[in-house]
Amino acid sequence: MENGAAKPVIVAIDGPSGTGKSSTSKAVAAQLGLSYLDTGAQYRAITWWMVTSGIDIEDPSAIAAVAGKPEIVSGTDPSGPTITVDGVDVAAPIRTQEVTSQVSAVSAVPEVRARITELQRSIATSAERGIVVEGRDIGTTVLPDADLKIFLTASPEARAARRSGELKGADVHSTREALLKRDAADSSRKTSPLAKADDAVEVDTTELTLQQVIECVVTLVEEKRAAQ
């Protein structure tokens, strides 16, 4: 079938941090000519806005009251994804430790999730050729009707090693503790917890290279496209 005639395919990739989600999602989207959305960046962006606006992160009602204020815009080109808040490029500041340490608390507020989920759905449904959307609740909550759902996993040790490699010079043991703490927070929150959808394909990346994970996911997407 000609690409032009291909039905847009929506791919949901979920899983905890350190499983290779972002690298895999970007590469798969680029290889297949799809858009790409990093939903975690959107939660980081709204968290950055809350922190810089002086909102009390300990107070869910204060967060809820202003959840609709910031304008968050995500550029979905996998070779150069962008994110802005009220027109300001926040790609770098949202990766700071300050934002990382607060994002679970902000993300747990139902009004924040409702706002960001709506944003994510509108981006996904308007992607002309299709999109790879990565996060923690895409297959279960955001896009339950996605054409293909993938859940990436890896051992805590493998994830910590990858993460500390990303966070130059970080100590693997403390990184592992932080990841497990984050997992617990994300999996136990009442609104849209991190969970594997019943119809998701689980891919354990512990023993795989990034290239192998990418090839595996590309094959799954191509099979799904051929079957449409």
GROMACS .gro file of N, CA, C and O in nm, residues 41-42 44-50 52-53 69-74 83-91 94:
model
  108
   41ALA      N    1   0.744   1.520   2.896
   41ALA     CA    2   0.793   1.658   2.883
   41ALA      C    3   0.681   1.757   2.912
   41ALA      O    4   0.704   1.865   2.967
   42GLN      N    5   0.558   1.720   2.877
   42GLN     CA    6   0.446   1.811   2.903
   42GLN      C    7   0.420   1.822   3.053
   42GLN      O    8   0.392   1.930   3.105
   44ARG      N    9   0.648   1.775   3.277
   44ARG     CA   10   0.762   1.850   3.328
   44ARG      C   11   0.742   1.999   3.302
   44ARG      O   12   0.776   2.084   3.385
   45ALA      N   13   0.685   2.030   3.185
   45ALA     CA   14   0.665   2.171   3.148
   45ALA      C   15   0.567   2.240   3.243
   45ALA      O   16   0.591   2.352   3.289
   46ILE      N   17   0.458   2.172   3.275
   46ILE     CA   18   0.361   2.234   3.365
   46ILE      C   19   0.419   2.242   3.507
   46ILE      O   20   0.394   2.338   3.580
   47THR      N   21   0.504   2.145   3.542
   47THR     CA   22   0.571   2.148   3.672
   47THR      C   23   0.668   2.266   3.679
   47THR      O   24   0.673   2.341   3.778
   48TRP      N   25   0.745   2.284   3.570
   48TRP     CA   26   0.840   2.398   3.563
   48TRP      C   27   0.763   2.529   3.580
   48TRP      O   28   0.805   2.618   3.654
   49TRP      N   29   0.649   2.540   3.514
   49TRP     CA   30   0.569   2.663   3.524
   49TRP      C   31   0.521   2.684   3.667
   49TRP      O   32   0.526   2.796   3.719
   50MET      N   33   0.477   2.577   3.733
   50MET     CA   34   0.430   2.587   3.872
   50MET      C   35   0.545   2.635   3.963
   50MET      O   36   0.527   2.724   4.047
   52THR      N   37   0.831   2.793   3.877
   52THR     CA   38   0.876   2.930   3.850
   52THR      C   39   0.769   3.034   3.882
   52THR      O   40   0.800   3.150   3.904
   53SER      N   41   0.643   2.991   3.889
   53SER     CA   42   0.536   3.086   3.923
   53SER      C   43   0.514   3.093   4.074
   53SER      O   44   0.424   3.165   4.120
   69LYS      N   45  -0.382   2.753   3.329
   69LYS     CA   46  -0.320   2.881   3.290
   69LYS      C   47  -0.208   2.872   3.185
   69LYS      O   48  -0.212   2.944   3.086
   70PRO      N   49  -0.104   2.790   3.207
   70PRO     CA   50   0.007   2.794   3.112
   70PRO      C   51  -0.031   2.738   2.975
   70PRO      O   52  -0.108   2.641   2.966
   71GLU      N   53   0.021   2.799   2.869
   71GLU     CA   54  -0.002   2.746   2.735
   71GLU      C   55   0.118   2.659   2.697
   71GLU      O   56   0.231   2.707   2.686
   72ILE      N   57   0.092   2.530   2.682
   72ILE     CA   58   0.199   2.434   2.653
   72ILE      C   59   0.188   2.389   2.508
   72ILE      O   60   0.082   2.342   2.465
   73VAL      N   61   0.296   2.405   2.432
   73VAL     CA   62   0.294   2.366   2.291
   73VAL      C   63   0.408   2.269   2.265
   73VAL      O   64   0.524   2.296   2.296
   74SER      N   65   0.372   2.152   2.211
   74SER     CA   66   0.472   2.049   2.180
   74SER      C   67   0.494   2.038   2.030
   74SER      O   68   0.399   2.018   1.955
   83ILE      N   69   0.941   2.196   2.301
   83ILE     CA   70   0.835   2.224   2.396
   83ILE      C   71   0.848   2.367   2.447
   83ILE      O   72   0.958   2.411   2.482
   84THR      N   73   0.737   2.437   2.443
   84THR     CA   74   0.737   2.575   2.494
   84THR      C   75   0.623   2.594   2.594
   84THR      O   76   0.520   2.526   2.586
   85VAL      N   77   0.644   2.685   2.686
   85VAL     CA   78   0.540   2.725   2.781
   85VAL      C   79   0.524   2.876   2.766
   85VAL      O   80   0.622   2.951   2.785
   86ASP      N   81   0.403   2.919   2.729
   86ASP     CA   82   0.377   3.062   2.706
   86ASP      C   83   0.482   3.123   2.613
   86ASP      O   84   0.530   3.234   2.634
   87GLY      N   85   0.519   3.045   2.512
   87GLY     CA   86   0.613   3.094   2.411
   87GLY      C   87   0.760   3.082   2.448
   87GLY      O   88   0.846   3.114   2.367
   88VAL      N   89   0.790   3.035   2.570
   88VAL     CA   90   0.930   3.021   2.614
   88VAL      C   91   0.978   2.878   2.591
   88VAL      O   92   0.910   2.782   2.629
   89ASP      N   93   1.096   2.863   2.529
   89ASP     CA   94   1.154   2.730   2.507
   89ASP      C   95   1.201   2.674   2.642
   89ASP      O   96   1.288   2.731   2.707
   90VAL      N   97   1.140   2.562   2.684
   90VAL     CA   98   1.175   2.507   2.817
   90VAL      C   99   1.241   2.370   2.807
   90VAL      O  100   1.253   2.298   2.906
   91ALA      N  101   1.288   2.332   2.687
   91ALA     CA  102   1.347   2.199   2.668
   91ALA      C  103   1.458   2.170   2.770
   91ALA      O  104   1.468   2.058   2.821
   94ILE      N  105   1.331   2.203   3.192
   94ILE     CA  106   1.241   2.100   3.246
   94ILE      C  107   1.317   1.973   3.284
   94ILE      O  108   1.260   1.883   3.346
   0.00000   0.00000   0.00000
